[in-house]
PDB file of C-alpha atoms (C1' of nucleotides) in Angstrom:
ATOM      1  CA  MET A  39     -12.058  47.764  -2.789  1.00 89.00           C
ATOM      2  CA  ILE A  40     -14.559  47.195  -5.213  1.00 91.00           C
ATOM      3  CA  GLU A  41     -12.671  49.516  -7.645  1.00 94.00           C
ATOM      4  CA  LEU A  42      -9.688  47.306  -7.250  1.00 96.00           C
ATOM      5  CA  LEU A  43     -11.904  44.046  -7.938  1.00 97.00           C
ATOM      6  CA  SER A  44     -13.230  45.492 -11.308  1.00 98.00           C
ATOM      7  CA  LEU A  45      -9.872  45.165 -12.580  1.00 97.00           C
ATOM      8  CA  PRO A  46      -8.961  41.991 -14.605  1.00 97.00           C
ATOM      9  CA  ALA A  47      -7.991  39.372 -12.517  1.00 97.00           C
ATOM     10  CA  THR A  48      -4.184  39.372 -13.355  1.00 96.00           C
ATOM     11  CA  GLU A  49      -4.352  43.048 -11.988  1.00 97.00           C
ATOM     12  CA  VAL A  50      -6.150  41.987  -8.942  1.00 97.00           C
ATOM     13  CA  ALA A  51      -4.309  38.566  -8.047  1.00 97.00           C
ATOM     14  CA  PRO A  52      -1.115  39.994  -6.884  1.00 97.00           C
ATOM     15  CA  ARG A  53      -2.934  42.465  -4.707  1.00 97.00           C
ATOM     16  CA  LEU A  54      -4.744  39.802  -2.915  1.00 98.00           C
ATOM     17  CA  LEU A  55      -1.416  38.264  -1.720  1.00 97.00           C
ATOM     18  CA  GLY A  56      -1.248  39.201   1.969  1.00 97.00           C
ATOM     19  CA  ALA A  57      -4.915  39.800   2.104  1.00 98.00           C
ATOM     20  CA  THR A  58      -6.768  38.154   4.991  1.00 98.00           C
ATOM     21  CA  ILE A  59     -10.293  36.281   4.416  1.00 98.00           C
ATOM     22  CA  THR A  60     -12.291  35.693   7.576  1.00 97.00           C
ATOM     23  CA  VAL A  61     -15.134  33.152   7.725  1.00 97.00           C
ATOM     24  CA  GLY A  62     -16.567  32.816  11.104  1.00 96.00           C
ATOM     25  CA  ALA A  63     -13.901  32.257  13.749  1.00 96.00           C
ATOM     26  CA  VAL A  64     -11.242  31.459  11.118  1.00 97.00           C
ATOM     27  CA  THR A  65      -9.036  34.010   9.510  1.00 98.00           C
ATOM     28  CA  VAL A  66      -6.155  33.016   6.937  1.00 97.00           C
ATOM     29  CA  ARG A  67      -3.544  35.511   5.331  1.00 97.00           C
ATOM     30  CA  LEU A  68      -3.185  34.469   1.564  1.00 97.00           C
ATOM     31  CA  THR A  69       0.024  33.428  -0.029  1.00 96.00           C
ATOM     32  CA  GLU A  70      -0.660  32.037  -2.986  1.00 96.00           C
ATOM     33  CA  VAL A  71      -3.548  32.855  -5.868  1.00 96.00           C
ATOM     34  CA  GLU A  72      -3.940  32.272  -9.480  1.00 94.00           C
ATOM     35  CA  ALA A  73      -5.798  34.323 -12.081  1.00 95.00           C
ATOM     36  CA  TYR A  74      -8.459  32.956 -14.518  1.00 95.00           C
ATOM     37  CA  LEU A  75      -9.986  35.124 -17.265  1.00 95.00           C
ATOM     38  CA  GLY A  76     -13.148  34.404 -19.373  1.00 94.00           C
ATOM     39  CA  GLU A  77     -13.902  33.720 -22.971  1.00 91.00           C
ATOM     40  CA  ASP A  78     -10.251  34.112 -24.068  1.00 90.00           C
ATOM     41  CA  ASP A  79      -8.591  31.852 -21.368  1.00 91.00           C
ATOM     42  CA  PRO A  80      -8.625  28.248 -22.337  1.00 89.00           C
ATOM     43  CA  GLY A  81      -7.823  27.405 -18.740  1.00 90.00           C
ATOM     44  CA  SER A  82     -11.070  29.054 -17.334  1.00 93.00           C
ATOM     45  CA  HIS A  83     -14.314  27.510 -16.617  1.00 95.00           C
ATOM     46  CA  ALA A  84     -15.885  30.381 -18.413  1.00 95.00           C
ATOM     47  CA  PHE A  85     -14.104  29.619 -21.650  1.00 93.00           C
ATOM     48  CA  ARG A  86     -17.098  27.941 -23.348  1.00 92.00           C
ATOM     49  CA  GLY A  87     -19.658  30.667 -22.382  1.00 93.00           C
ATOM     50  CA  PRO A  88     -21.716  31.170 -19.291  1.00 96.00           C
ATOM     51  CA  THR A  89     -23.487  27.935 -17.719  1.00 96.00           C
ATOM     52  CA  PRO A  90     -25.409  27.746 -14.755  1.00 96.00           C
ATOM     53  CA  ARG A  91     -22.290  27.063 -12.675  1.00 97.00           C
ATOM     54  CA  THR A  92     -20.102  29.635 -14.255  1.00 97.00           C
ATOM     55  CA  MET A  93     -22.928  32.372 -14.208  1.00 97.00           C
ATOM     56  CA  VAL A  94     -21.291  33.868 -10.944  1.00 97.00           C
ATOM     57  CA  MET A  95     -18.023  34.634 -12.833  1.00 97.00           C
ATOM     58  CA  PHE A  96     -20.014  36.995 -15.325  1.00 97.00           C
ATOM     59  CA  GLY A  97     -21.528  38.838 -12.663  1.00 97.00           C
ATOM     60  CA  PRO A  98     -20.506  41.923 -10.620  1.00 97.00           C
ATOM     61  CA  PRO A  99     -16.945  41.752  -8.693  1.00 98.00           C
ATOM     62  CA  GLY A 100     -16.495  41.199  -5.336  1.00 97.00           C
ATOM     63  CA  HIS A 101     -18.584  37.989  -5.113  1.00 98.00           C
ATOM     64  CA  LEU A 102     -17.618  34.336  -4.377  1.00 98.00           C
ATOM     65  CA  TYR A 103     -17.280  31.687  -6.818  1.00 98.00           C
ATOM     66  CA  THR A 104     -17.103  27.960  -5.469  1.00 97.00           C
ATOM     67  CA  TYR A 105     -17.014  24.809  -7.365  1.00 96.00           C
ATOM     68  CA  PHE A 106     -16.463  20.990  -6.998  1.00 94.00           C
ATOM     69  CA  THR A 107     -13.520  19.166  -8.469  1.00 93.00           C
ATOM     70  CA  TYR A 108     -12.622  15.628  -8.722  1.00 90.00           C
ATOM     71  CA  GLY A 109     -15.717  14.895  -6.942  1.00 88.00           C
ATOM     72  CA  MET A 110     -14.404  15.676  -3.393  1.00 91.00           C
ATOM     73  CA  HIS A 111     -13.120  19.111  -3.215  1.00 94.00           C
ATOM     74  CA  VAL A 112     -14.236  22.689  -3.116  1.00 96.00           C
ATOM     75  CA  CYS A 113     -12.128  25.609  -4.519  1.00 97.00           C
ATOM     76  CA  ALA A 114     -13.135  29.198  -3.704  1.00 97.00           C
ATOM     77  CA  ASN A 115     -12.575  32.081  -6.120  1.00 98.00           C
ATOM     78  CA  VAL A 116     -13.101  35.977  -5.745  1.00 98.00           C
ATOM     79  CA  VAL A 117     -14.983  37.431  -8.942  1.00 98.00           C
ATOM     80  CA  CYS A 118     -13.250  40.320 -10.732  1.00 98.00           C
ATOM     81  CA  SER A 119     -13.847  42.469 -13.481  1.00 97.00           C
ATOM     82  CA  PRO A 120     -17.178  44.520 -14.286  1.00 97.00           C
ATOM     83  CA  ASP A 121     -20.472  43.106 -14.487  1.00 97.00           C
ATOM     84  CA  GLY A 122     -20.822  41.138 -17.660  1.00 96.00           C
ATOM     85  CA  VAL A 123     -16.978  40.199 -18.092  1.00 97.00           C
ATOM     86  CA  ALA A 124     -15.981  36.684 -16.736  1.00 97.00           C
ATOM     87  CA  SER A 125     -12.666  36.793 -14.607  1.00 97.00           C
ATOM     88  CA  ALA A 126     -11.939  35.556 -11.193  1.00 97.00           C
ATOM     89  CA  VAL A 127      -8.912  34.727  -8.854  1.00 98.00           C
ATOM     90  CA  LEU A 128      -8.511  31.338  -7.308  1.00 97.00           C
ATOM     91  CA  LEU A 129      -7.447  31.218  -3.742  1.00 97.00           C
ATOM     92  CA  ARG A 130      -4.872  28.444  -3.651  1.00 95.00           C
ATOM     93  CA  ALA A 131      -2.986  28.774  -0.188  1.00 96.00           C
ATOM     94  CA  GLY A 132      -2.807  30.622   2.939  1.00 96.00           C
ATOM     95  CA  GLU A 133      -1.455  30.555   6.402  1.00 96.00           C
ATOM     96  CA  VAL A 134      -4.227  30.358   9.337  1.00 96.00           C
ATOM     97  CA  VAL A 135      -3.686  33.252  11.567  1.00 97.00           C
ATOM     98  CA  GLU A 136      -6.713  33.002  13.690  1.00 97.00           C
ATOM     99  CA  GLY A 137      -8.862  30.085  14.866  1.00 97.00           C
ATOM    100  CA  VAL A 138      -6.153  27.677  14.366  1.00 96.00           C
ATOM    101  CA  GLU A 139      -7.924  25.116  16.847  1.00 96.00           C
ATOM    102  CA  LEU A 140     -11.192  25.116  14.634  1.00 96.00           C
ATOM    103  CA  ALA A 141      -9.255  24.893  11.395  1.00 96.00           C
ATOM    104  CA  ARG A 142      -7.335  21.850  12.879  1.00 95.00           C
ATOM    105  CA  SER A 143     -10.526  19.906  14.057  1.00 95.00           C
ATOM    106  CA  ARG A 144     -11.960  20.319  10.555  1.00 95.00           C
ATOM    107  CA  ARG A 145      -8.559  18.968   9.050  1.00 93.00           C
ATOM    108  CA  THR A 146      -8.009  15.578  10.737  1.00 89.00           C
ATOM    109  CA  THR A 147      -5.598  14.379   8.022  1.00 90.00           C
ATOM    110  CA  SER A 148      -2.951  17.057   8.233  1.00 83.00           C
ATOM    111  CA  ARG A 149      -0.358  16.857  11.179  1.00 81.00           C
ATOM    112  CA  SER A 150       1.139  20.156  10.994  1.00 91.00           C
ATOM    113  CA  ASP A 151      -0.385  23.546  11.111  1.00 92.00           C
ATOM    114  CA  ARG A 152       1.568  24.756   8.071  1.00 93.00           C
ATOM    115  CA  ASP A 153      -0.472  22.488   5.877  1.00 94.00           C
ATOM    116  CA  LEU A 154      -3.846  23.464   7.341  1.00 96.00           C
ATOM    117  CA  ALA A 155      -4.653  25.865   4.096  1.00 96.00           C
ATOM    118  CA  ARG A 156      -1.850  24.515   1.907  1.00 95.00           C
ATOM    119  CA  GLY A 157      -3.686  24.003  -1.340  1.00 94.00           C
ATOM    120  CA  PRO A 158      -7.103  25.215  -2.630  1.00 95.00           C
ATOM    121  CA  GLY A 159      -9.185  22.349  -1.373  1.00 96.00           C
ATOM    122  CA  ARG A 160      -7.513  22.444   2.120  1.00 96.00           C
ATOM    123  CA  LEU A 161      -8.017  26.054   2.179  1.00 97.00           C
ATOM    124  CA  CYS A 162     -11.681  25.792   1.644  1.00 97.00           C
ATOM    125  CA  VAL A 163     -11.918  23.158   4.404  1.00 97.00           C
ATOM    126  CA  ALA A 164     -10.137  25.133   6.881  1.00 97.00           C
ATOM    127  CA  LEU A 165     -12.289  28.008   6.322  1.00 97.00           C
ATOM    128  CA  GLY A 166     -15.588  25.856   6.232  1.00 97.00           C
ATOM    129  CA  ILE A 167     -16.226  27.158   2.786  1.00 97.00           C
ATOM    130  CA  THR A 168     -18.814  24.841   1.094  1.00 96.00           C
ATOM    131  CA  LEU A 169     -20.728  24.796  -2.388  1.00 95.00           C
ATOM    132  CA  THR A 170     -23.608  26.722  -0.535  1.00 95.00           C
ATOM    133  CA  ASP A 171     -21.363  29.897  -0.122  1.00 96.00           C
ATOM    134  CA  GLY A 172     -21.335  30.285  -3.941  1.00 96.00           C
ATOM    135  CA  GLY A 173     -22.603  33.489  -5.330  1.00 96.00           C
ATOM    136  CA  ALA A 174     -22.180  34.978  -2.062  1.00 97.00           C
ATOM    137  CA  ASP A 175     -21.354  38.915  -1.677  1.00 97.00           C
ATOM    138  CA  LEU A 176     -18.249  39.377  -0.018  1.00 96.00           C
ATOM    139  CA  ALA A 177     -19.617  42.871   1.041  1.00 94.00           C
ATOM    140  CA  VAL A 178     -22.618  41.553   2.953  1.00 95.00           C
ATOM    141  CA  SER A 179     -21.993  37.680   3.796  1.00 95.00           C
ATOM    142  CA  ARG A 180     -20.165  35.959   6.698  1.00 96.00           C
ATOM    143  CA  ILE A 181     -17.273  35.680   4.276  1.00 97.00           C
ATOM    144  CA  ARG A 182     -15.270  38.899   4.502  1.00 96.00           C
ATOM    145  CA  LEU A 183     -11.963  39.961   2.561  1.00 97.00           C
ATOM    146  CA  GLU A 184      -9.503  42.495   3.834  1.00 96.00           C
ATOM    147  CA  LEU A 185      -6.706  43.868   1.652  1.00 96.00           C
ATOM    148  CA  ALA A 186      -3.171  44.246   2.879  1.00 95.00           C
ATOM    149  CA  GLU A 187      -2.435  47.886   3.308  1.00 93.00           C
ATOM    150  CA  GLU A 188       0.637  47.732   0.821  1.00 93.00           C
ATOM    151  CA  PRO A 189       1.244  45.794  -2.094  1.00 95.00           C
ATOM    152  CA  GLN A 190       3.300  42.856  -1.302  1.00 96.00           C
ATOM    153  CA  ALA A 191       6.324  41.455  -2.917  1.00 95.00           C
ATOM    154  CA  PHE A 192       5.543  38.632  -5.336  1.00 95.00           C
ATOM    155  CA  GLU A 193       6.714  35.930  -7.894  1.00 92.00           C
ATOM    156  CA  GLN A 194       4.903  34.611 -10.728  1.00 92.00           C
ATOM    157  CA  GLY A 195       4.944  31.541 -12.948  1.00 89.00           C
ATOM    158  CA  PRO A 196       2.930  29.068 -14.815  1.00 87.00           C
ATOM    159  CA  ARG A 197      -0.481  27.828 -13.579  1.00 88.00           C
ATOM    160  CA  THR A 198      -0.853  24.411 -11.905  1.00 83.00           C
ATOM    161  CA  GLY A 199      -3.350  21.694 -12.358  1.00 77.00           C
ATOM    162  CA  VAL A 200      -5.076  23.111 -15.358  1.00 75.00           C
ATOM    163  CA  SER A 201      -5.711  20.712 -18.120  1.00 66.00           C
ATOM    164  CA  GLY A 202      -6.585  21.167 -21.718  1.00 59.00           C
ATOM    165  CA  ASP A 203      -4.770  22.512 -24.451  1.00 53.00           C
ATOM    166  CA  GLY A 204      -3.528  26.097 -23.754  1.00 47.00           C
ATOM    167  CA  GLY A 205      -4.651  26.197 -20.189  1.00 46.00           C
ATOM    168  CA  ARG A 206      -1.415  24.771 -18.489  1.00 50.00           C
ATOM    169  CA  ALA A 207       1.992  26.711 -19.002  1.00 51.00           C
ATOM    170  CA  SER A 208       0.277  29.165 -21.636  1.00 65.00           C
ATOM    171  CA  PHE A 209      -0.167  31.964 -19.169  1.00 86.00           C
ATOM    172  CA  PRO A 210       2.163  32.817 -16.106  1.00 89.00           C
ATOM    173  CA  TRP A 211      -0.606  33.773 -14.082  1.00 92.00           C
ATOM    174  CA  ARG A 212       0.105  32.109 -10.838  1.00 92.00           C
ATOM    175  CA  PHE A 213       1.218  34.428  -8.070  1.00 95.00           C
ATOM    176  CA  TRP A 214       2.794  33.529  -4.726  1.00 93.00           C
ATOM    177  CA  MET A 215       4.565  35.006  -1.850  1.00 95.00           C
ATOM    178  CA  PRO A 216       8.371  33.977  -1.945  1.00 92.00           C
ATOM    179  CA  GLY A 217       9.790  32.302   1.098  1.00 90.00           C
ATOM    180  CA  GLU A 218       6.468  31.149   2.414  1.00 93.00           C
ATOM    181  CA  PRO A 219       6.170  27.744   3.847  1.00 91.00           C
ATOM    182  CA  SER A 220       2.661  27.424   2.825  1.00 92.00           C
ATOM    183  CA  VAL A 221       3.259  27.760  -0.954  1.00 91.00           C
ATOM    184  CA  LEU A 222       3.617  24.480  -2.876  1.00 81.00           C
ATOM    185  CA  PRO A 223       6.770  24.309  -5.107  1.00 66.00           C
ATOM    186  CA  TYR A 224       5.514  24.247  -8.572  1.00 61.00           C
ATOM    187  CA  LYS A 225       5.380  20.954 -10.165  1.00 60.00           C
ATOM    188  CA  ALA A 226       3.818  20.280 -13.713  1.00 55.00           C
ATOM    189  CA  HIS A 227       0.447  18.592 -13.419  1.00 55.00           C
ATOM    190  CA  VAL A 228      -0.053  15.288 -15.340  1.00 59.00           C
ATOM    191  CA  PRO A 229      -3.867  14.917 -15.937  1.00 56.00           C
ATOM    192  CA  ARG A 230      -5.041  11.547 -14.749  1.00 57.00           C
ATOM    193  CA  HIS A 231      -6.800   9.210 -16.762  1.00 50.00           C
ATOM    194  CA  ARG A 232      -8.419   5.827 -15.546  1.00 51.00           C
TER     195      ARG A 232
ATOM    196  C1'  DG B  79      11.989  15.174   0.443  1.00 83.04           C
ATOM    197  C1'  DT B  80      10.058  13.180  -4.594  1.00 83.04           C
ATOM    198  C1'  DC B  81       6.825  10.175  -7.394  1.00 83.04           C
ATOM    199  C1'  DG B  82       2.715   7.486  -9.112  1.00 83.04           C
ATOM    200  C1'  DA B  83      -1.809   5.981  -8.536  1.00 83.04           C
ATOM    201  C1'  DG B  84      -6.555   5.977  -7.064  1.00 83.04           C
ATOM    202  C1'  DA B  85     -10.643   8.099  -4.736  1.00 83.04           C
ATOM    203  C1'  DT B  86     -15.426  10.099  -5.921  1.00 83.04           C
ATOM    204  C1'  DT B  87     -19.255  13.252  -7.661  1.00 83.04           C
ATOM    205  C1'  DA B  88     -21.128  17.852  -9.426  1.00 83.04           C
ATOM    206  C1'  DT B  89     -21.490  19.485 -13.979  1.00 83.04           C
ATOM    207  C1'  DC B  90     -21.837  19.404 -18.758  1.00 83.04           C
ATOM    208  C1'  DT B  91     -22.271  16.711 -23.612  1.00 83.04           C
TER     209       DT B  91
ATOM    210  C1'  DG C 277     -20.999   8.679 -20.037  1.00 83.04           C
ATOM    211  C1'  DA C 278     -16.701  11.794 -19.938  1.00 83.04           C
ATOM    212  C1'  DT C 279     -14.544  15.048 -17.736  1.00 83.04           C
ATOM    213  C1'  DA C 280     -12.194  17.771 -13.863  1.00 83.04           C
ATOM    214  C1'  DA C 281      -8.584  24.645 -11.509  1.00 83.04           C
ATOM    215  C1'  DT C 282      -7.141  18.105  -6.261  1.00 83.04           C
ATOM    216  C1'  DC C 283      -5.735  15.390  -2.010  1.00 83.04           C
ATOM    217  C1'  DT C 284      -4.013  11.720   0.286  1.00 83.04           C
ATOM    218  C1'  DC C 285      -1.485   7.528   0.804  1.00 83.04           C
ATOM    219  C1'  DG C 286       2.260   4.280   0.215  1.00 83.04           C
ATOM    220  C1'  DA C 287       6.675   3.073  -1.872  1.00 83.04           C
ATOM    221  C1'  DC C 288      11.066   4.868  -2.362  1.00 83.04           C
ATOM    222  C1'  DC C 289      15.426   8.412  -1.792  1.00 83.04           C
TER     223       DC C 289
END
DNA sequence: GTCGAGATTATCT
DNA sequence: GATAATCTCGACC
């Protein structure tokens, strides 16, 4: 698995579809991901070089990169590419296949089970991933990643939610499994301002 | 179902 | 002080 994760995020992302990620009693099957590169990718946090936060992205593959966004939400990434090269795959959405009760108790706002892990922030809440899980090694931590046995059929398109110049639609690096109800329909994101 | 607006805080300049 | 890889809610179709 570490061989696969040493590839660039754009290669790893489609292979993560159908994979399961387990944190404690909750297991999620991934249905939607997004690839981020490093210094060549204006949409990436690593675009302007390493900072204390993005350091994990430049480290060895197979680690977890977490960050806060809009002050309220946590997003989780799997670090790719060899040590020294920044690259990561954002876990955007999935389907809870185990521990539904627990996930539901953490997500008081969603009514249907389909929405439990629909979206990056929700996915982290459902799994119980927080900022303190950042930098964890997936091989030894309480977070475990298990790849699908066979590559899954997928579609790809522009990334969502990325603000800034080339970040938005310049790179078609969002990957999802067609026909999955837990995948959000694509909508161009308009950056908000106060 | 879609659309628009506001919430809230770690991180960087 | 500005910014942000989002979510929820309320209004409308």
